[in-house]
Amino acid sequence: MKNYGFYIDTANCSGCKTCQVACQDKNDLEPGLIWRKIIDVEGGEWQGDDGIFSEYPFAYHISLACNHCSEPLCVFSCPTQAMHITDIGTVNIDRDKCIGCGYCTWACPYDAPRLDQKSGRMSKCDMCYDKIKNNENPVCVDACPMRALDFGFIDELREKYGNNRHIFPLASPELTEPNIVIRPHKDSPKASAVNSAIANREEL
Amino acid sequence: MEKYNISLALFTWLTQASVGLLIMRALYMRISPAGDRREITGQYMLFTSLVALVAGLLFSFAHLNYPRNAYNAMNNTGSSWMSREILAEVIFLTVLLFWYIINRFRIKKIPQSIPEIIAIITGLFLIYFMIRTYMLPVLHELDNPSFPLSFIITALLGGTAAVYIFTKKNDLIPSVKFKLLFTVLFFISLANYLIFRSFNNDLKLFDLYSLLYLAAIILSIPSLYATIKNKNGISDVIFLNLAIISDFLYRVYSLTYTNPAL
């Protein structure tokens, strides 16, 4: 089975959150429940040269939802088999089985599964399963004004954009084999080396 | 994990203490002189273990947001450690219930040692599955040897405390031995707590957890003295409670400290 995936261009993403809002609107999510989140990474350093210090700040944004991994720890960990791999290779939740224990959230290195307080069950990005079935793009991809997101078969995305799956502060892709391709922001290599952090943790 | 830590801490702590009580009960039954008193005390211990297990199980439901689907929780024993943990919990409860019935109604056809051995082995498997459930590769804070060790120490500490309480009035010699063991285990629990916090670069000497441990250490000496002299000192009661609360709060702390990956 060919897996679908997302392309995330962190060099182009302006952090406007249109993808996040489009996702909330399409899926009718309660306020506070987000399936696609924007991680704001900020950092910087001072560099001294002959007694004069200059500042080198940087910031970039990562638009991240469920990465529909090939080795999904959430699926392996879920005690009820509510978290499962669908007929098109995406990872989805069967709400009729879910007990809302939150164990999938602990297991996921991307913190993708979220508790839907209203129903008491876990919820997450289903890659717009209904739209894929109609040969359409997920809404987040079509909503992005910067064209920072793309969607398709992961092999084709890798052919088109390269094979990078990692950027600071995401977990090592070897943990779950995420079906994503990331175009790294030019300052992202610096982020892991100098003072930098997620600036909007309370939003996530 | 914030929201669920108290119910999860209660569930894990009580379940482990239940297993530990059976292990310590087996020890007590072998070092104590035979007689009616030993049999009755053994029966009380068995009942307490059962009550602790059932209470833990009830607390485990409190962390489910949709308990109506709980019957699905054993669907994924093929790959989910949590599913295996729940299966082991159910088997352990069944064996313990069966053992309690044949013990309570003095059914002589089945030797007590058979359910005793099965229950202890199942209980040990249960603790192993619990450890594996929490040691996820993503939860870096728990991925060190100190955290699984705390599960084993809790089992032994909780079990020893219960045996000591049951024997301190009438069985002086085993009681002193269990009190000594409890004090040693408490010091191991303290050392393990400090190791856990140093692993996570969060070692502080003056917070609630450390102060409780400190108070329990100070009281451990007069408490031990009171036990050896067969006196019912207040220090004994306070030490016992403080030691148990400290170990329980370490569990709350370790589960609270753990955050999702992002």
Short mmCIF file of C-alpha atoms in Angstrom, two decimals:
data_model
loop_
_atom_site.label_atom_id
_atom_site.label_comp_id
_atom_site.label_asym_id
_atom_site.label_seq_id
_atom_site.Cartn_x
_atom_site.Cartn_y
_atom_site.Cartn_z
CA MET A 1 0.00 0.00 0.00
CA LYS A 2 1.28 3.47 -0.92
CA ASN A 3 1.23 5.82 2.07
CA TYR A 4 -0.02 9.39 1.92
CA GLY A 5 1.99 12.17 3.53
CA PHE A 6 2.39 15.90 4.11
CA TYR A 7 5.08 18.27 2.91
CA ILE A 8 5.83 21.07 5.37
CA ASP A 9 7.81 24.05 4.17
CA THR A 10 9.07 25.72 7.35
CA ALA A 11 11.08 28.20 5.29
CA ASN A 12 7.89 29.59 3.76
CA CYS A 13 5.44 29.20 6.65
CA SER A 14 4.50 32.56 8.17
CA GLY A 15 2.72 31.05 11.18
CA CYS A 16 -0.61 32.62 10.22
CA LYS A 17 -2.58 29.57 11.47
CA THR A 18 -4.96 29.54 8.49
CA CYS A 19 -4.38 25.75 8.19
CA GLN A 20 -5.27 25.31 11.87
CA VAL A 21 -8.47 27.36 11.54
CA ALA A 22 -9.48 25.58 8.29
CA CYS A 23 -9.05 22.24 10.06
CA GLN A 24 -11.12 23.36 13.06
CA ASP A 25 -13.83 24.68 10.78
CA LYS A 26 -14.03 21.60 8.55
CA ASN A 27 -14.08 19.19 11.49
CA ASP A 28 -16.30 21.40 13.67
CA LEU A 29 -13.86 21.22 16.57
CA GLU A 30 -14.64 22.75 19.94
CA PRO A 31 -12.60 25.84 20.90
CA GLY A 32 -9.32 24.69 22.40
CA LEU A 33 -9.26 21.43 20.50
CA ILE A 34 -6.70 21.56 17.71
CA TRP A 35 -5.68 18.82 15.31
CA ARG A 36 -3.19 20.91 13.33
CA LYS A 37 -0.99 23.11 15.47
CA ILE A 38 1.59 25.77 14.69
CA ILE A 39 4.77 25.43 16.72
CA ASP A 40 6.58 28.78 17.05
CA VAL A 41 10.29 28.27 17.60
CA GLU A 42 12.26 31.29 18.73
CA GLY A 43 15.86 31.74 19.70
CA GLY A 44 18.97 33.77 19.26
CA GLU A 45 22.41 34.65 20.46
CA TRP A 46 24.74 37.55 21.01
CA GLN A 47 27.94 37.65 19.03
CA GLY A 48 30.82 39.86 20.14
CA ASP A 49 33.36 41.35 17.80
CA ASP A 50 36.00 43.75 19.09
CA GLY A 51 33.85 44.89 22.04
CA ILE A 52 30.72 45.37 19.96
CA PHE A 53 27.91 42.91 20.54
CA SER A 54 25.26 42.21 17.94
CA GLU A 55 22.08 40.21 18.35
CA TYR A 56 21.16 37.34 16.05
CA PRO A 57 17.55 36.42 16.76
CA PHE A 58 15.56 33.98 14.67
CA ALA A 59 12.08 32.49 14.55
CA TYR A 60 10.31 29.92 12.44
CA HIS A 61 7.02 28.05 12.45
CA ILE A 62 6.16 24.39 12.02
CA SER A 63 2.65 23.45 10.93
CA LEU A 64 2.18 20.01 12.43
CA ALA A 65 -0.73 17.57 12.63
CA CYS A 66 -0.74 13.78 12.86
CA ASN A 67 2.05 12.46 10.64
CA HIS A 68 0.25 9.18 9.92
CA CYS A 69 3.46 7.31 10.69
CA SER A 70 4.47 4.00 9.15
CA GLU A 71 5.39 2.67 12.62
CA PRO A 72 2.66 4.37 14.66
CA LEU A 73 3.39 3.99 18.37
CA CYS A 74 -0.15 5.19 19.11
CA VAL A 75 -1.61 2.22 17.20
CA PHE A 76 0.75 -0.25 18.89
CA SER A 77 0.04 1.20 22.35
CA CYS A 78 -3.73 1.70 22.20
CA PRO A 79 -5.26 -0.93 24.50
CA THR A 80 -8.59 -1.02 22.68
CA GLN A 81 -7.47 -1.04 19.02
CA ALA A 82 -9.50 2.15 18.59
CA MET A 83 -6.38 3.67 17.04
CA HIS A 84 -5.96 1.81 13.77
CA ILE A 85 -4.53 1.97 10.26
CA THR A 86 -7.23 2.59 7.65
CA ASP A 87 -7.67 1.02 4.22
CA ILE A 88 -5.74 3.92 2.65
CA GLY A 89 -2.83 3.68 5.13
CA THR A 90 -3.74 6.66 7.31
CA VAL A 91 -4.05 6.42 11.11
CA ASN A 92 -7.51 7.00 12.50
CA ILE A 93 -9.57 6.55 15.69
CA ASP A 94 -12.62 4.32 16.02
CA ARG A 95 -14.66 6.29 18.52
CA ASP A 96 -16.89 3.31 19.27
CA LYS A 97 -13.91 1.55 20.87
CA CYS A 98 -12.04 4.48 22.48
CA ILE A 99 -12.03 4.71 26.30
CA GLY A 100 -10.36 8.14 26.46
CA CYS A 101 -7.40 6.90 28.53
CA GLY A 102 -4.99 9.23 26.72
CA TYR A 103 -2.31 6.56 26.35
CA CYS A 104 -1.97 7.33 22.62
CA THR A 105 -0.99 10.91 23.53
CA TRP A 106 1.79 9.65 25.81
CA ALA A 107 3.06 7.31 23.11
CA CYS A 108 2.99 9.86 20.28
CA PRO A 109 6.22 11.89 19.97
CA TYR A 110 4.29 14.60 18.12
CA ASP A 111 1.50 14.95 20.71
CA ALA A 112 -1.06 14.48 17.92
CA PRO A 113 -3.98 12.66 19.60
CA ARG A 114 -6.08 15.09 21.65
CA LEU A 115 -8.88 14.54 24.12
CA ASP A 116 -12.25 15.76 22.90
CA GLN A 117 -13.64 16.97 26.22
CA LYS A 118 -17.19 16.97 24.88
CA SER A 119 -17.30 13.29 23.91
CA GLY A 120 -14.67 12.09 26.43
CA ARG A 121 -12.80 10.29 23.65
CA MET A 122 -9.56 10.88 21.81
CA SER A 123 -9.53 12.68 18.51
CA LYS A 124 -6.96 13.65 15.91
CA CYS A 125 -6.30 14.58 12.28
CA ASP A 126 -7.76 11.95 9.95
CA MET A 127 -5.98 13.51 6.95
CA CYS A 128 -9.47 14.51 5.69
CA TYR A 129 -10.26 10.87 4.90
CA ASP A 130 -13.51 11.84 3.13
CA LYS A 131 -11.74 14.33 0.87
CA ILE A 132 -8.95 11.88 -0.02
CA LYS A 133 -11.60 9.37 -1.02
CA ASN A 134 -12.93 12.05 -3.44
CA ASN A 135 -9.40 12.70 -4.78
CA GLU A 136 -9.24 16.08 -3.06
CA ASN A 137 -6.56 17.60 -0.83
CA PRO A 138 -6.96 17.92 2.94
CA VAL A 139 -8.40 21.37 3.81
CA CYS A 140 -5.25 22.55 5.60
CA VAL A 141 -3.23 22.12 2.40
CA ASP A 142 -5.69 24.01 0.22
CA ALA A 143 -6.16 26.78 2.81
CA CYS A 144 -2.47 27.66 3.18
CA PRO A 145 -1.91 31.15 1.64
CA MET A 146 1.87 30.63 1.52
CA ARG A 147 1.70 27.25 -0.23
CA ALA A 148 3.79 25.96 2.65
CA LEU A 149 1.87 22.69 2.79
CA ASP A 150 1.55 19.99 0.18
CA PHE A 151 -0.07 16.59 0.14
CA GLY A 152 0.25 13.39 -1.87
CA PHE A 153 1.77 9.96 -1.89
CA ILE A 154 4.84 10.12 0.35
CA ASP A 155 7.13 8.55 -2.29
CA GLU A 156 6.17 11.25 -4.78
CA LEU A 157 6.62 14.00 -2.17
CA ARG A 158 10.08 12.65 -1.33
CA GLU A 159 11.00 12.58 -5.00
CA LYS A 160 9.82 16.17 -5.38
CA TYR A 161 11.08 17.75 -2.14
CA GLY A 162 13.80 15.48 -0.73
CA ASN A 163 13.91 13.14 2.20
CA ASN A 164 14.27 15.35 5.29
CA ARG A 165 11.84 14.39 8.08
CA HIS A 166 13.35 16.24 11.00
CA ILE A 167 13.59 19.75 12.36
CA PHE A 168 14.20 21.08 15.87
CA PRO A 169 12.35 20.51 18.25
CA LEU A 170 10.62 17.43 16.79
CA ALA A 171 11.52 13.94 17.99
CA SER A 172 13.78 11.64 16.03
CA PRO A 173 11.88 10.27 13.00
CA GLU A 174 13.35 6.83 13.67
CA LEU A 175 10.89 6.43 16.56
CA THR A 176 7.77 6.21 14.37
CA GLU A 177 8.79 6.69 10.70
CA PRO A 178 6.51 9.72 10.10
CA ASN A 179 5.13 10.22 6.60
CA ILE A 180 6.28 13.81 6.24
CA VAL A 181 8.83 15.76 4.27
CA ILE A 182 10.16 18.93 5.88
CA ARG A 183 11.91 21.78 4.16
CA PRO A 184 13.99 23.15 7.01
CA HIS A 185 14.12 26.84 7.80
CA LYS A 186 17.62 28.25 7.27
CA ASP A 187 18.04 28.94 11.00
CA SER A 188 16.79 25.57 12.19
CA PRO A 189 20.28 23.99 12.50
CA LYS A 190 21.16 26.88 14.85
CA ALA A 191 18.05 26.26 16.96
CA SER A 192 19.30 23.02 18.46
CA ALA A 193 22.71 24.54 19.20
CA VAL A 194 21.88 27.92 20.78
CA ASN A 195 19.27 29.23 23.22
CA SER A 196 15.94 28.47 21.61
CA ALA A 197 12.56 27.19 22.70
CA ILE A 198 8.95 26.69 21.73
CA ALA A 199 7.48 30.16 22.27
CA ASN A 200 3.80 29.25 22.25
CA ARG A 201 3.73 26.12 24.41
CA GLU A 202 0.47 27.10 26.11
CA GLU A 203 -1.24 27.25 22.70
CA LEU A 204 -0.21 23.72 21.83
CA MET B 1 -0.57 13.85 32.43
CA GLU B 2 -1.47 16.41 35.10
CA LYS B 3 -5.17 15.67 35.20
CA TYR B 4 -4.84 11.96 35.74
CA ASN B 5 -1.89 11.75 38.08
CA ILE B 6 -3.74 11.25 41.37
CA SER B 7 -6.00 8.43 40.14
CA LEU B 8 -3.10 6.79 38.29
CA ALA B 9 -0.81 7.16 41.30
CA LEU B 10 -3.47 5.61 43.55
CA PHE B 11 -4.11 2.81 41.07
CA THR B 12 -0.44 1.88 40.64
CA TRP B 13 0.45 2.32 44.32
CA LEU B 14 -2.45 0.25 45.68
CA THR B 15 -2.04 -2.52 43.09
CA GLN B 16 1.66 -2.83 43.81
CA ALA B 17 1.05 -2.80 47.57
CA SER B 18 -1.51 -5.56 47.05
CA VAL B 19 1.08 -7.75 45.30
CA GLY B 20 3.72 -6.85 47.89
CA LEU B 21 1.39 -7.79 50.72
CA LEU B 22 1.02 -11.29 49.29
CA ILE B 23 4.80 -11.67 49.06
CA MET B 24 5.29 -10.47 52.63
CA ARG B 25 2.39 -12.60 53.81
CA ALA B 26 4.11 -15.67 52.37
CA LEU B 27 7.21 -14.71 54.34
CA TYR B 28 5.20 -14.15 57.54
CA MET B 29 3.42 -17.50 57.24
CA ARG B 30 6.79 -19.23 57.05
CA ILE B 31 8.61 -17.46 59.91
CA SER B 32 5.73 -17.28 62.36
CA PRO B 33 4.87 -20.22 64.66
CA ALA B 34 1.91 -22.34 63.45
CA GLY B 35 -1.42 -21.81 65.13
CA ASP B 36 -4.85 -20.23 64.91
CA ARG B 37 -3.48 -16.72 65.35
CA ARG B 38 -1.20 -17.09 62.34
CA GLU B 39 -4.07 -18.44 60.21
CA ILE B 40 -6.43 -15.62 61.23
CA THR B 41 -3.77 -12.94 60.67
CA GLY B 42 -2.99 -14.52 57.27
CA GLN B 43 -6.67 -14.35 56.38
CA TYR B 44 -6.85 -10.65 57.31
CA MET B 45 -3.79 -9.98 55.15
CA LEU B 46 -5.36 -11.78 52.21
CA PHE B 47 -8.55 -9.77 52.60
CA THR B 48 -6.59 -6.50 52.82
CA SER B 49 -4.68 -7.39 49.64
CA LEU B 50 -7.98 -8.01 47.87
CA VAL B 51 -9.46 -4.73 49.11
CA ALA B 52 -6.35 -2.78 48.02
CA LEU B 53 -6.52 -4.37 44.56
CA VAL B 54 -10.22 -3.63 44.11
CA ALA B 55 -9.76 -0.05 45.36
CA GLY B 56 -6.87 0.42 42.90
CA LEU B 57 -9.00 -0.95 40.10
CA LEU B 58 -11.80 1.50 40.92
CA PHE B 59 -9.31 4.39 40.90
CA SER B 60 -8.07 3.24 37.49
CA PHE B 61 -11.53 3.89 36.08
CA ALA B 62 -11.28 7.51 37.25
CA HIS B 63 -8.64 8.29 34.62
CA LEU B 64 -10.82 7.04 31.76
CA ASN B 65 -12.80 9.75 30.05
CA TYR B 66 -15.19 7.27 28.49
CA PRO B 67 -15.38 4.26 30.87
CA ARG B 68 -18.48 2.93 29.06
CA ASN B 69 -16.14 1.38 26.48
CA ALA B 70 -13.82 -0.11 29.12
CA TYR B 71 -14.67 -3.68 28.07
CA ASN B 72 -12.51 -3.03 24.96
CA ALA B 73 -9.39 -2.46 27.04
CA MET B 74 -8.01 -5.97 26.50
CA ASN B 75 -8.42 -5.91 22.70
CA ASN B 76 -4.77 -5.26 21.92
CA THR B 77 -2.72 -7.68 24.05
CA GLY B 78 -0.69 -8.44 20.93
CA SER B 79 1.19 -5.12 21.05
CA SER B 80 -0.10 -2.86 23.83
CA TRP B 81 1.56 -3.10 27.25
CA MET B 82 -1.45 -1.36 28.78
CA SER B 83 -3.75 -4.05 27.39
CA ARG B 84 -1.45 -6.73 28.83
CA GLU B 85 -1.41 -4.89 32.17
CA ILE B 86 -5.21 -4.93 32.31
CA LEU B 87 -5.32 -8.63 31.37
CA ALA B 88 -2.82 -9.43 34.14
CA GLU B 89 -4.86 -7.32 36.56
CA VAL B 90 -8.03 -9.30 35.76
CA ILE B 91 -6.24 -12.67 36.11
CA PHE B 92 -4.64 -11.55 39.38
CA LEU B 93 -8.00 -10.43 40.76
CA THR B 94 -9.63 -13.74 39.76
CA VAL B 95 -6.87 -15.81 41.41
CA LEU B 96 -6.98 -13.67 44.54
CA LEU B 97 -10.77 -13.98 44.79
CA PHE B 98 -10.57 -17.74 44.31
CA TRP B 99 -7.85 -18.00 46.97
CA TYR B 100 -9.82 -15.83 49.40
CA ILE B 101 -12.91 -18.04 49.01
CA ILE B 102 -11.06 -21.31 49.65
CA ASN B 103 -9.22 -19.69 52.56
CA ARG B 104 -12.32 -18.09 54.09
CA PHE B 105 -14.46 -21.22 53.84
CA ARG B 106 -11.58 -23.53 54.77
CA ILE B 107 -11.87 -25.72 51.68
CA LYS B 108 -9.18 -28.30 52.41
CA LYS B 109 -9.29 -30.12 49.07
CA ILE B 110 -7.11 -27.48 47.44
CA PRO B 111 -3.79 -26.77 49.19
CA GLN B 112 -3.36 -23.04 49.99
CA SER B 113 0.10 -23.03 48.46
CA ILE B 114 -1.28 -23.53 44.92
CA PRO B 115 -3.32 -20.28 44.68
CA GLU B 116 -0.61 -18.57 46.74
CA ILE B 117 2.11 -19.37 44.18
CA ILE B 118 -0.14 -18.59 41.20
CA ALA B 119 -1.22 -15.26 42.75
CA ILE B 120 2.36 -14.16 43.52
CA ILE B 121 3.61 -15.11 40.02
CA THR B 122 0.65 -13.33 38.37
CA GLY B 123 1.26 -10.32 40.63
CA LEU B 124 4.92 -10.15 39.61
CA PHE B 125 3.90 -10.28 35.94
CA LEU B 126 1.41 -7.50 36.64
CA ILE B 127 4.14 -5.26 38.09
CA TYR B 128 6.39 -6.03 35.09
CA PHE B 129 3.59 -5.08 32.66
CA MET B 130 2.96 -1.89 34.65
CA ILE B 131 6.61 -0.94 34.35
CA ARG B 132 6.56 -1.55 30.59
CA THR B 133 3.35 0.47 30.23
CA TYR B 134 4.97 3.62 31.59
CA MET B 135 8.45 3.18 30.10
CA LEU B 136 7.55 4.57 26.69
CA PRO B 137 10.47 5.68 24.50
CA VAL B 138 8.84 9.11 24.21
CA LEU B 139 8.57 9.77 27.97
CA HIS B 140 12.22 10.60 28.61
CA GLU B 141 11.64 11.47 32.27
CA LEU B 142 10.55 7.92 33.07
CA ASP B 143 13.03 6.17 30.83
CA ASN B 144 15.65 5.52 33.51
CA PRO B 145 16.23 2.62 35.93
CA SER B 146 15.00 4.59 38.93
CA PHE B 147 11.36 4.71 37.82
CA PRO B 148 10.77 0.93 37.41
CA LEU B 149 12.68 0.33 40.65
CA SER B 150 10.17 2.57 42.43
CA PHE B 151 7.36 0.17 41.44
CA ILE B 152 9.18 -2.76 43.03
CA ILE B 153 10.08 -0.78 46.17
CA THR B 154 6.46 0.36 46.57
CA ALA B 155 5.27 -3.24 46.40
CA LEU B 156 7.67 -4.34 49.12
CA LEU B 157 7.22 -1.21 51.25
CA GLY B 158 3.42 -1.33 51.14
CA GLY B 159 3.37 -5.06 51.82
CA THR B 160 5.82 -4.82 54.72
CA ALA B 161 3.87 -1.94 56.30
CA ALA B 162 0.64 -3.95 56.17
CA VAL B 163 2.23 -7.08 57.70
CA TYR B 164 3.82 -4.94 60.43
CA ILE B 165 0.47 -3.33 61.31
CA PHE B 166 -1.24 -6.73 61.49
CA THR B 167 1.44 -8.30 63.69
CA LYS B 168 2.61 -5.49 65.96
CA LYS B 169 0.12 -6.18 68.77
CA ASN B 170 0.40 -9.93 69.12
CA ASP B 171 3.42 -11.28 67.22
CA LEU B 172 6.36 -9.36 68.61
CA ILE B 173 9.24 -11.24 66.97
CA PRO B 174 7.98 -11.21 63.35
CA SER B 175 6.73 -7.67 63.93
CA VAL B 176 10.23 -6.36 64.80
CA LYS B 177 11.70 -8.13 61.78
CA PHE B 178 9.13 -6.57 59.45
CA LYS B 179 9.64 -3.15 61.02
CA LEU B 180 13.38 -3.40 60.41
CA LEU B 181 12.72 -4.46 56.83
CA PHE B 182 10.26 -1.57 56.39
CA THR B 183 12.82 0.95 57.65
CA VAL B 184 15.49 -0.41 55.30
CA LEU B 185 13.04 -0.32 52.37
CA PHE B 186 12.08 3.23 53.23
CA PHE B 187 15.72 4.33 53.04
CA ILE B 188 16.02 2.58 49.67
CA SER B 189 12.87 4.43 48.54
CA LEU B 190 14.44 7.72 49.63
CA ALA B 191 17.71 6.97 47.80
CA ASN B 192 15.75 6.00 44.69
CA TYR B 193 13.71 9.22 44.87
CA LEU B 194 16.89 11.31 45.00
CA ILE B 195 18.36 9.35 42.07
CA PHE B 196 15.15 9.89 40.04
CA ARG B 197 15.28 13.64 40.60
CA SER B 198 18.97 13.87 39.82
CA PHE B 199 18.40 11.94 36.56
CA ASN B 200 15.91 14.65 35.62
CA ASN B 201 18.12 17.52 36.87
CA ASP B 202 15.41 18.56 39.30
CA LEU B 203 17.02 17.89 42.66
CA LYS B 204 15.76 20.37 45.27
CA LEU B 205 16.35 19.91 48.98
CA PHE B 206 13.54 22.07 50.33
CA ASP B 207 10.29 21.20 48.65
CA LEU B 208 7.27 19.30 49.99
CA TYR B 209 8.54 15.89 48.89
CA SER B 210 12.04 16.27 50.29
CA LEU B 211 10.77 17.72 53.59
CA LEU B 212 8.38 14.81 54.08
CA TYR B 213 11.17 12.35 53.47
CA LEU B 214 13.40 14.30 55.86
CA ALA B 215 10.75 14.25 58.61
CA ALA B 216 10.29 10.51 58.14
CA ILE B 217 14.05 9.91 58.41
CA ILE B 218 14.21 11.84 61.69
CA LEU B 219 11.30 9.83 63.09
CA SER B 220 12.58 6.46 61.89
CA ILE B 221 15.07 6.08 64.76
CA PRO B 222 12.68 6.65 67.75
CA SER B 223 10.07 4.63 65.90
CA LEU B 224 12.39 1.66 65.50
CA TYR B 225 13.42 2.00 69.16
CA ALA B 226 9.76 1.95 70.24
CA THR B 227 9.12 -1.21 68.22
CA ILE B 228 12.13 -3.04 69.63
CA LYS B 229 11.11 -2.06 73.19
CA ASN B 230 7.52 -3.11 72.41
CA LYS B 231 6.13 0.35 73.19
CA ASN B 232 3.33 2.00 71.28
CA GLY B 233 5.12 5.27 70.65
CA ILE B 234 3.40 8.03 68.67
CA SER B 235 6.62 8.30 66.65
CA ASP B 236 5.86 4.82 65.28
CA VAL B 237 2.47 5.84 63.89
CA ILE B 238 3.78 9.11 62.48
CA PHE B 239 6.85 7.48 60.92
CA LEU B 240 4.78 4.77 59.27
CA ASN B 241 2.34 7.28 57.82
CA LEU B 242 5.02 9.71 56.71
CA ALA B 243 7.03 6.97 55.03
CA ILE B 244 3.99 5.71 53.13
CA ILE B 245 2.88 9.25 52.17
CA SER B 246 6.43 10.09 51.01
CA ASP B 247 6.57 7.02 48.78
CA PHE B 248 3.10 7.78 47.41
CA LEU B 249 3.98 11.42 46.74
CA TYR B 250 7.11 10.28 44.89
CA ARG B 251 4.73 8.39 42.58
CA VAL B 252 2.52 11.48 42.15
CA TYR B 253 5.62 13.57 41.46
CA SER B 254 7.07 11.17 38.90
CA LEU B 255 3.78 10.97 36.99
CA THR B 256 3.22 14.74 37.18
CA TYR B 257 6.74 15.55 36.12
CA THR B 258 6.27 13.64 32.89
CA ASN B 259 5.03 15.76 30.03
CA PRO B 260 3.96 14.92 26.50
CA ALA B 261 6.72 15.06 23.95
CA LEU B 262 5.87 18.55 22.69
#
